[in-house]
PDB file of C-alpha atoms in Angstrom:
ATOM      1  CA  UNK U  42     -14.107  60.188 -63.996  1.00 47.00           C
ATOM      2  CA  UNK U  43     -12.769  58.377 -60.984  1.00 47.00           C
ATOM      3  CA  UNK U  44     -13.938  61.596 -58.625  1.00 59.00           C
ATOM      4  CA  UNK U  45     -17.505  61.319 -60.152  1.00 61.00           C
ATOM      5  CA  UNK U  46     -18.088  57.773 -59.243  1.00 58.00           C
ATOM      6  CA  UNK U  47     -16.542  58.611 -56.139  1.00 84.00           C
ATOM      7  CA  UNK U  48     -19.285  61.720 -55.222  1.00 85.00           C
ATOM      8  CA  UNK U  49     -21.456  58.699 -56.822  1.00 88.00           C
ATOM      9  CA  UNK U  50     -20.807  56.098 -54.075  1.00 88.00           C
ATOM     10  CA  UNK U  51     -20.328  58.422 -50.993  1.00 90.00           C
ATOM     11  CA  UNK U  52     -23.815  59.671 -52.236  1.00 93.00           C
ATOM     12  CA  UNK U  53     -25.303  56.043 -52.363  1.00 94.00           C
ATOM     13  CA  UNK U  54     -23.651  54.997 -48.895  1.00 94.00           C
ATOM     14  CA  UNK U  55     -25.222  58.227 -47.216  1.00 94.00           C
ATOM     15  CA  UNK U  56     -28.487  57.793 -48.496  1.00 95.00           C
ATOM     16  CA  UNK U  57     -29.100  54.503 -48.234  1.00 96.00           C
ATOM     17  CA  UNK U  58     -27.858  54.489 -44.587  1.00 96.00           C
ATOM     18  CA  UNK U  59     -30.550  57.356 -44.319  1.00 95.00           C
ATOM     19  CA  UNK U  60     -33.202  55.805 -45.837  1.00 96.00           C
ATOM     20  CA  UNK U  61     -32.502  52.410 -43.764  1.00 96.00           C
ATOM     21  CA  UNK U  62     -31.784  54.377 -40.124  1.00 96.00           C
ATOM     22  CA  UNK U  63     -35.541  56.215 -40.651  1.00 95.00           C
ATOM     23  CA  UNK U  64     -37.174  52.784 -41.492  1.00 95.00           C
ATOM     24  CA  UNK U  65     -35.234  50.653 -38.987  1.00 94.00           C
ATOM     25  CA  UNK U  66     -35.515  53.510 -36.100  1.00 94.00           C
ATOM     26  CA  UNK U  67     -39.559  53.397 -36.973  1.00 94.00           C
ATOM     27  CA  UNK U  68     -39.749  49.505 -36.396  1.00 94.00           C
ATOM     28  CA  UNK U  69     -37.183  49.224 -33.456  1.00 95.00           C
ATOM     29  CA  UNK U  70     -40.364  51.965 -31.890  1.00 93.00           C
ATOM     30  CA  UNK U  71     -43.039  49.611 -33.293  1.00 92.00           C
ATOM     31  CA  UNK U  72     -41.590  46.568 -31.548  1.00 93.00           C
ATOM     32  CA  UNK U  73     -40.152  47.961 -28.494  1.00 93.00           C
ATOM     33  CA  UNK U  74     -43.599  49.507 -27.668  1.00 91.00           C
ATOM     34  CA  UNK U  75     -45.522  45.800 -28.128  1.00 91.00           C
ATOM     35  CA  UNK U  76     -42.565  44.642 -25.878  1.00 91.00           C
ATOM     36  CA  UNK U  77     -43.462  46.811 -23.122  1.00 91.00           C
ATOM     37  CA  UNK U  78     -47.126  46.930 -23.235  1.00 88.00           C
ATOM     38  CA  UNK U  79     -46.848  42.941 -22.904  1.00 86.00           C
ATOM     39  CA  UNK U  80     -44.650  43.346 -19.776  1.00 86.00           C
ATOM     40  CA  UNK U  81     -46.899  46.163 -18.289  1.00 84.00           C
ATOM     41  CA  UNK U  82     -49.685  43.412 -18.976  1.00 79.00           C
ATOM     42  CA  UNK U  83     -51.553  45.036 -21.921  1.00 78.00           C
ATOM     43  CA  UNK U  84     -52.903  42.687 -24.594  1.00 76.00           C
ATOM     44  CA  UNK U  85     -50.805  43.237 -28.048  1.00 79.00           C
ATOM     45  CA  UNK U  86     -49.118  40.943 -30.789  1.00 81.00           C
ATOM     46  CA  UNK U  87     -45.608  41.631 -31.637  1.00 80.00           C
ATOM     47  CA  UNK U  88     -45.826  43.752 -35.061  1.00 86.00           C
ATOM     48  CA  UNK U  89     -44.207  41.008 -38.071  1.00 88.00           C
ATOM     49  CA  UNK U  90     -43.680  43.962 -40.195  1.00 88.00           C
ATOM     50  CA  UNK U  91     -41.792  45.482 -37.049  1.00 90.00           C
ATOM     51  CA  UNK U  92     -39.752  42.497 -36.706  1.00 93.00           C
ATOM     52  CA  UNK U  93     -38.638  42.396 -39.929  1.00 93.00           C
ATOM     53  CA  UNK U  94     -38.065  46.029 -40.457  1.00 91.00           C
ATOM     54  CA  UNK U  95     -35.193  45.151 -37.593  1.00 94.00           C
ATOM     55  CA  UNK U  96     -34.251  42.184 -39.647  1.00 95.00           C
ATOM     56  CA  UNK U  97     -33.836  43.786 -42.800  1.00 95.00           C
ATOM     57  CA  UNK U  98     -33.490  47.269 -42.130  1.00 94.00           C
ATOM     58  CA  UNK U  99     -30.874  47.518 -39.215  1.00 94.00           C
ATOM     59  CA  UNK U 100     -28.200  45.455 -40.791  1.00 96.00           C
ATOM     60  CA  UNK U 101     -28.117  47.466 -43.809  1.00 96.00           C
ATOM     61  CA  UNK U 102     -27.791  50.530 -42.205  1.00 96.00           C
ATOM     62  CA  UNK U 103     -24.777  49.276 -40.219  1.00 96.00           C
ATOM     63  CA  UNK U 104     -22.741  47.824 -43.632  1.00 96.00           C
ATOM     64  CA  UNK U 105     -23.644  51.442 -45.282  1.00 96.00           C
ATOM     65  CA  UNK U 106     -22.675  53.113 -42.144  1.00 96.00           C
ATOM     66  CA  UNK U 107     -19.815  51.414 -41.704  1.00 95.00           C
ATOM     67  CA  UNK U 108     -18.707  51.805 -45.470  1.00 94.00           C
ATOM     68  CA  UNK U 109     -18.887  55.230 -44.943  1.00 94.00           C
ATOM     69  CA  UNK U 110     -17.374  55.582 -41.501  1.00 94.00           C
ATOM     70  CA  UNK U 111     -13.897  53.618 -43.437  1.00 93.00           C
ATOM     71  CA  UNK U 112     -13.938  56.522 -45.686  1.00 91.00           C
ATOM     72  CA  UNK U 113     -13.778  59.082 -42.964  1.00 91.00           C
ATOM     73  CA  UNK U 114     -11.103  57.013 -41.017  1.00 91.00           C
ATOM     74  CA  UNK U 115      -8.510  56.803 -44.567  1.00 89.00           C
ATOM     75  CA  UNK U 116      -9.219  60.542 -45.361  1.00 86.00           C
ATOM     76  CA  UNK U 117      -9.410  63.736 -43.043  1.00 86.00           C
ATOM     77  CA  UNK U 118     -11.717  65.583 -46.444  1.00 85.00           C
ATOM     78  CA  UNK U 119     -14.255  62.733 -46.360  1.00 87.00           C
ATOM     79  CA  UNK U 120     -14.369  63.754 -42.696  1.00 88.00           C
ATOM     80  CA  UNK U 121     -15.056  66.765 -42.955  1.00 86.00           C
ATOM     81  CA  UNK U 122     -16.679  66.866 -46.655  1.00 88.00           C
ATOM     82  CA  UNK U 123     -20.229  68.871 -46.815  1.00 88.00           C
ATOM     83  CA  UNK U 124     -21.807  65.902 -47.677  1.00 90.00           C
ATOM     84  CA  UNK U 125     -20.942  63.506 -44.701  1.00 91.00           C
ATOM     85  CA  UNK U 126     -21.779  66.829 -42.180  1.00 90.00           C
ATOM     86  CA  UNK U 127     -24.935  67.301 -43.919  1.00 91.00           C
ATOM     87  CA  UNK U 128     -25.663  63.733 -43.710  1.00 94.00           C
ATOM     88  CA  UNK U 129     -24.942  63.821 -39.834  1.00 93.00           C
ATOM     89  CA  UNK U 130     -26.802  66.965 -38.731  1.00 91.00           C
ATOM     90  CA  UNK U 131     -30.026  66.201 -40.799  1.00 92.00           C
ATOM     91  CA  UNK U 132     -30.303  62.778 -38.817  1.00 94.00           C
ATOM     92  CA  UNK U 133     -29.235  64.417 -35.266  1.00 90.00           C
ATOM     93  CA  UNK U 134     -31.884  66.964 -36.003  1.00 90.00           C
ATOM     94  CA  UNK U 135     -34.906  64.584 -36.790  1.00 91.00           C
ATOM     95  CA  UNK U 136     -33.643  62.429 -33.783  1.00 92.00           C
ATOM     96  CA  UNK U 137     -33.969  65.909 -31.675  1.00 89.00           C
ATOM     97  CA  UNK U 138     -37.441  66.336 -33.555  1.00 89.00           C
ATOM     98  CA  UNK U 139     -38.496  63.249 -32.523  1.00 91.00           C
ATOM     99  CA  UNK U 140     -37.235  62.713 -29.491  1.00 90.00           C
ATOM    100  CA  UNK U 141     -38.601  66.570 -28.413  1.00 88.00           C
ATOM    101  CA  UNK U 142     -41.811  66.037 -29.568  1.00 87.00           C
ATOM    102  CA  UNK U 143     -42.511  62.378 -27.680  1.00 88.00           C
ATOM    103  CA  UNK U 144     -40.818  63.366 -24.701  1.00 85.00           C
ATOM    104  CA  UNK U 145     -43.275  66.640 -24.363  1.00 82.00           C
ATOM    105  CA  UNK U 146     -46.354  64.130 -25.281  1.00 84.00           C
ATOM    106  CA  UNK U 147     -45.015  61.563 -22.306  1.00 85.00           C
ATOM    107  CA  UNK U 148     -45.202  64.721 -19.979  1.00 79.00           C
ATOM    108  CA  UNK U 149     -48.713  65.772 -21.024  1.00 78.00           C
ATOM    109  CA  UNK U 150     -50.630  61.760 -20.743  1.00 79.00           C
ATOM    110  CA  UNK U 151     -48.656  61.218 -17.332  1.00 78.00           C
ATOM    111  CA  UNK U 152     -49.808  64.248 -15.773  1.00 71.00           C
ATOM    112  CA  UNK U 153     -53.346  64.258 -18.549  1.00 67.00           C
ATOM    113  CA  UNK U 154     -55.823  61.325 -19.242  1.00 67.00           C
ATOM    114  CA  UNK U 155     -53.195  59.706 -21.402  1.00 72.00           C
ATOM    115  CA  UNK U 156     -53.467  55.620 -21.662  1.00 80.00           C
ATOM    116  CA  UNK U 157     -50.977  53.139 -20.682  1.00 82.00           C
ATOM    117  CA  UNK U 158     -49.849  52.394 -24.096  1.00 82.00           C
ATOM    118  CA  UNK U 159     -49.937  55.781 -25.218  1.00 84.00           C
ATOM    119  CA  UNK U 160     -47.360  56.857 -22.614  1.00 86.00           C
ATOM    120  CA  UNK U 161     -45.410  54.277 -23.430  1.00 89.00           C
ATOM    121  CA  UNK U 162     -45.964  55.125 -27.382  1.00 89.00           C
ATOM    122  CA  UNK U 163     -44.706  58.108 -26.716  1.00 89.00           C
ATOM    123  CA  UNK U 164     -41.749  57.852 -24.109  1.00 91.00           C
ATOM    124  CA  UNK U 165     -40.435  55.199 -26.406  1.00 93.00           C
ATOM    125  CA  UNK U 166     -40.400  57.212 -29.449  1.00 92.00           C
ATOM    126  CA  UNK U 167     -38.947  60.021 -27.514  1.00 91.00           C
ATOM    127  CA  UNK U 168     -36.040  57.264 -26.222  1.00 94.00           C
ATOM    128  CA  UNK U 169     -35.170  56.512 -29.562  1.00 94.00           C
ATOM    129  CA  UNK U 170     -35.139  59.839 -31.397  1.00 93.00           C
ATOM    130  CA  UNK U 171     -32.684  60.978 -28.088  1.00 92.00           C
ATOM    131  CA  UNK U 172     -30.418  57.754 -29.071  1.00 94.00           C
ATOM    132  CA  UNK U 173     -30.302  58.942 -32.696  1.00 94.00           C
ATOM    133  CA  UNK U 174     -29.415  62.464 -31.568  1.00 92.00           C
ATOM    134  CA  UNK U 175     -26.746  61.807 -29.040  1.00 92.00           C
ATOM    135  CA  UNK U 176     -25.221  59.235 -31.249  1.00 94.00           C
ATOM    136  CA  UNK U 177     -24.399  61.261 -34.270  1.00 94.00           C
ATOM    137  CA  UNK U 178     -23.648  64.368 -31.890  1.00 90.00           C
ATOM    138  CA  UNK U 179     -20.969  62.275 -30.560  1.00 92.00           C
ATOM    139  CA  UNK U 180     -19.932  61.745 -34.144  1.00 93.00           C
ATOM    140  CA  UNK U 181     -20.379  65.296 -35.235  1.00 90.00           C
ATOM    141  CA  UNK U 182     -17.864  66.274 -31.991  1.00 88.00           C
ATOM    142  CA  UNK U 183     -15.393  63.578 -32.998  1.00 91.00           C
ATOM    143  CA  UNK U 184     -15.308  65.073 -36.684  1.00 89.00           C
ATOM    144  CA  UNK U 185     -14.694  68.622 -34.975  1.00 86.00           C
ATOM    145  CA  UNK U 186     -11.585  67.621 -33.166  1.00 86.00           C
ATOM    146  CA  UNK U 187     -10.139  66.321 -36.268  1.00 85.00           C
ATOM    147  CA  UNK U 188     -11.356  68.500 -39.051  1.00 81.00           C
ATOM    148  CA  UNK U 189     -12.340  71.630 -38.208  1.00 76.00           C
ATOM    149  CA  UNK U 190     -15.910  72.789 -40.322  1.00 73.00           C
ATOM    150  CA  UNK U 191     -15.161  75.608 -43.096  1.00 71.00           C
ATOM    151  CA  UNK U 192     -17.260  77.282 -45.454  1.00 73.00           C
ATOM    152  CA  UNK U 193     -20.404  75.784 -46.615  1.00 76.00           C
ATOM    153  CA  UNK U 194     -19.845  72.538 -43.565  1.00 73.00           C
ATOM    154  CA  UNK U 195     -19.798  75.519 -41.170  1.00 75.00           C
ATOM    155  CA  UNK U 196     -22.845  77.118 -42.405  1.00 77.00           C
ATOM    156  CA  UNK U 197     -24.759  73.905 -41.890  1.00 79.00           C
ATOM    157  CA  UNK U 198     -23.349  73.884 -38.509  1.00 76.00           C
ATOM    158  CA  UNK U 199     -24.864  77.290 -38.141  1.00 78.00           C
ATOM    159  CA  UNK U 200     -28.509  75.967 -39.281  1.00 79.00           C
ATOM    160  CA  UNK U 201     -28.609  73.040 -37.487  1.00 76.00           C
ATOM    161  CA  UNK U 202     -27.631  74.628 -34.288  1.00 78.00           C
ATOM    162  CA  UNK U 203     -29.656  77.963 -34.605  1.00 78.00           C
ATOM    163  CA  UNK U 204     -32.803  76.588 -36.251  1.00 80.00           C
ATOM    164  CA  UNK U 205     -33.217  73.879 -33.290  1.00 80.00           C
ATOM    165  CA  UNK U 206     -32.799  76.988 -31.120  1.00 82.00           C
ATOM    166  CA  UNK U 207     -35.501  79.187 -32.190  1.00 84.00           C
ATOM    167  CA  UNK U 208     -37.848  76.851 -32.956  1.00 84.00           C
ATOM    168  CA  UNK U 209     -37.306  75.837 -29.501  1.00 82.00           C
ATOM    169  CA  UNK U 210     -37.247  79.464 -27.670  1.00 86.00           C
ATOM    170  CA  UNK U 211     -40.851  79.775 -29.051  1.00 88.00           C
ATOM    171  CA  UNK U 212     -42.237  76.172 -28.461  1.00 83.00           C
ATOM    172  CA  UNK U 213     -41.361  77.527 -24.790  1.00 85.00           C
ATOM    173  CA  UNK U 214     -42.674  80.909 -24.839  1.00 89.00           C
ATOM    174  CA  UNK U 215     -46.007  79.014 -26.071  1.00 87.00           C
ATOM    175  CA  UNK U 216     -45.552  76.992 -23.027  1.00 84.00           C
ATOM    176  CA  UNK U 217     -45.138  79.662 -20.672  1.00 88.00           C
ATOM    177  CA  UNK U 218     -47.969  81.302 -21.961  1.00 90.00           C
ATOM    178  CA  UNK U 219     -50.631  78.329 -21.721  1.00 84.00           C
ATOM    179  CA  UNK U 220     -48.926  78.529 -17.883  1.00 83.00           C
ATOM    180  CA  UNK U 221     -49.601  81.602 -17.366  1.00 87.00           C
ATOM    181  CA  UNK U 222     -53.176  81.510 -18.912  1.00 85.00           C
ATOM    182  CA  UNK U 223     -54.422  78.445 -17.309  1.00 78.00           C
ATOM    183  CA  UNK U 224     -52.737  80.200 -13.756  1.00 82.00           C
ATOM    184  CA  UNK U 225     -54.981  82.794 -14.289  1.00 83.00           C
ATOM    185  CA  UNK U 226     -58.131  80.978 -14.991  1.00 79.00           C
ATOM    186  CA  UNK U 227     -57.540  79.234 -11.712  1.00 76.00           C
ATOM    187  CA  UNK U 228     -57.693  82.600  -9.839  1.00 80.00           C
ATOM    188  CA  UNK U 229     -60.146  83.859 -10.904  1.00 77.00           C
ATOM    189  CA  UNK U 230     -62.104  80.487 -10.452  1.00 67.00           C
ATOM    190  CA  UNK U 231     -62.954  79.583 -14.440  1.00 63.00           C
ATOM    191  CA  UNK U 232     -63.781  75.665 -14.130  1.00 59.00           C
ATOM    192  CA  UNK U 233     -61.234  74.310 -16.569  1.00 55.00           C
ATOM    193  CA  UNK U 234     -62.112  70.846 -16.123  1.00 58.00           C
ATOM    194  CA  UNK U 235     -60.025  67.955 -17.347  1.00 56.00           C
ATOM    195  CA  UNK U 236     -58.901  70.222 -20.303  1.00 60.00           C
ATOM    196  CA  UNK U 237     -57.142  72.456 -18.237  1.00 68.00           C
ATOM    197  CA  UNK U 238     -55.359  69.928 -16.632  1.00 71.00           C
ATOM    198  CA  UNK U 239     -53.722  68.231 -20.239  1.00 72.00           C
ATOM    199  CA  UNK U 240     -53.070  71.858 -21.201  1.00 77.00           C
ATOM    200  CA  UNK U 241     -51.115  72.644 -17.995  1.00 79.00           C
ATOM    201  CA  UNK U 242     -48.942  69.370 -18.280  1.00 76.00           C
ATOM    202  CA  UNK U 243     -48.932  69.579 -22.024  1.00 76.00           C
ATOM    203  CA  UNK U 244     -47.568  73.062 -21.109  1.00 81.00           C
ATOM    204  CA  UNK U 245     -45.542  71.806 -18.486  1.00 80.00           C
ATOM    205  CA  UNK U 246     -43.430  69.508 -20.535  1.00 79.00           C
ATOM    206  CA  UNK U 247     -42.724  71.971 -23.366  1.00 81.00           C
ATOM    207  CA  UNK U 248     -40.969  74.180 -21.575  1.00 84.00           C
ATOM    208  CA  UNK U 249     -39.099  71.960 -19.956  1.00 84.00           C
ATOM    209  CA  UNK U 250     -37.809  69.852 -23.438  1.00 82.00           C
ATOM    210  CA  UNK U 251     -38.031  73.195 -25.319  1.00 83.00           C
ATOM    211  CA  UNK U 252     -35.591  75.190 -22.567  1.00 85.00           C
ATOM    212  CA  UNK U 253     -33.165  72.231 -22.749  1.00 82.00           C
ATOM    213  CA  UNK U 254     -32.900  72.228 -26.226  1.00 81.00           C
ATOM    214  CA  UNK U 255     -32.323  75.903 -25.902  1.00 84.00           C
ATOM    215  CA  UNK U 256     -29.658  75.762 -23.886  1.00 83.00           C
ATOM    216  CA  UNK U 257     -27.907  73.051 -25.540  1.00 77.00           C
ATOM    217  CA  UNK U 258     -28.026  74.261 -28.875  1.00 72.00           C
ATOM    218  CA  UNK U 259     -28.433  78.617 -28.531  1.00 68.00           C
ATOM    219  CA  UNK U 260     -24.670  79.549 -29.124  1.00 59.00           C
ATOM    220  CA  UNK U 261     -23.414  76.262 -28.865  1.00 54.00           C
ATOM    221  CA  UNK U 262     -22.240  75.899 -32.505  1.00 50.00           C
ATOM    222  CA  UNK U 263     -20.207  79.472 -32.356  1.00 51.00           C
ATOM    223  CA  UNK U 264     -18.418  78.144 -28.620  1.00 48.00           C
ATOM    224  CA  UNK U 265     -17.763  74.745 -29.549  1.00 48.00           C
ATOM    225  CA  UNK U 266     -16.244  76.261 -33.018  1.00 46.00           C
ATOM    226  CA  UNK U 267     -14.020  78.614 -30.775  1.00 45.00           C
ATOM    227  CA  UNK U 268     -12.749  75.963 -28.614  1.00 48.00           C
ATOM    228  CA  UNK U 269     -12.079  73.857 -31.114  1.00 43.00           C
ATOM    229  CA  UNK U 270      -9.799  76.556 -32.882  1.00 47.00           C
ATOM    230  CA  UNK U 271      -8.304  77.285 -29.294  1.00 45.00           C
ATOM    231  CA  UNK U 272      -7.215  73.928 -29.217  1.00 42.00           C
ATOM    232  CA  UNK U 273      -5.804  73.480 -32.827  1.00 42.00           C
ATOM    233  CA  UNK U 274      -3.470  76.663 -32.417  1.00 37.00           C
ATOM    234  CA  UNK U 275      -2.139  75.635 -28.791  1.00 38.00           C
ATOM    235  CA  UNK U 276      -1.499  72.465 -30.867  1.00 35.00           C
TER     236      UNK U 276
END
């Protein structure tokens, strides 16, 4: 009985720390954009909603998170538990999504016809899907070094590292081939017109988020496992 209310709670403090991260991540973007566009001198009101998203939103998060982060300091299973990985790499990988996918918009409107406030729109939400993503990588590394991932944990590993991966390897083959196509068009003297230019920097800025995400992430689950292991047995 006591280990079923105990799956019961870690349950609740994971997914209401999910839940309350997506919604307070979403308004710390809405008000952080009407914060810059006022500085950059474009006309906007400061979202309410936003505001109290923060208010409400942010603070719960932090109790649940820090509930559950207690649990993982008193027990090395918590740690390392399915649940509590799972937890961790579906967040880092919808901060990468996010954070990927605003960072290659910023590239296409600086270099395209993009507006002021959609740059920022976009480079913000990109900022704060890479702050998600670092964050609970640095987490995710900490939880390595003392409880090494087993079974099912290191399956989810697997996923989260090799999914990112290919998804990203053909985001940039995409990119390389609007390059290429849009290179040709240019020798051989087809106007393009504005449209080729947004293609070219949307094209531009994929490969370069979608290669870094390749890098980091292609193998990186299988090395970091290995030196992990390397460093528990010279232990």
């Amino acid at each position: 009985m006591q280990t079923s209310l105990n799956l019961v709670r870690r349950i609740y403090l994971l997914a209401v720390a999910l839940v309350s991260l997506a919604l307070g991540s979403a308004s710390v973007s809405a008000v952080a954009v009407a914060v810059v566009n006022g500085l950059i001198g474009i006309d906007v009101e400061v979202p309410l909603l936003g505001v109290a998203g923060i208010i409400v939103q942010v603070p719960i998060w932090a109790i649940h998170w820090t509930l559950a982060q207690r649990d993982a300091n008193r027990s090395l299973a918590e740690r390392g538990s399915l649940l509590r990985r799972t937890y961790l790499y579906v967040v880092m990988t919808a901060g990468l999504t996010v954070s990927a996918a605003g960072l290659s918009t910023c590239f296409a409107r600086l270099a395209g016809s993009g507006t002021r406030d959609e740059i920022v729109d976009s480079a913000i939400g990109g900022m704060i899907g890479l702050v998600l993503w670092v964050y609970h990588r640095r987490v995710i590394v900490f939880d390595r070094v003392l409880c090494a991932e087993a079974g099912l944990a290191s399956t989810v590993r697997r996923i989260a590292s090799y999914g990112p991966a290919t998804v990203a390897a053909l985001f940039a083959l995409s990119g390389v081939t609007e390059l290429a196509t849009q290179l040709v068009r240019r020798i051989t003297a087809i106007d393009t017109g504005t449209s080729g230019v947004e293609q070219t920097a949307w094209a531009i800025g994929t490969v370069i988020v979608a290669t870094a995400i390749w890098v980091s992430h292609h193998r990186g689950g299988d090395r970091k496992s290995t030196r992990l292991n390397s460093s528990h047995a010279n232990i």
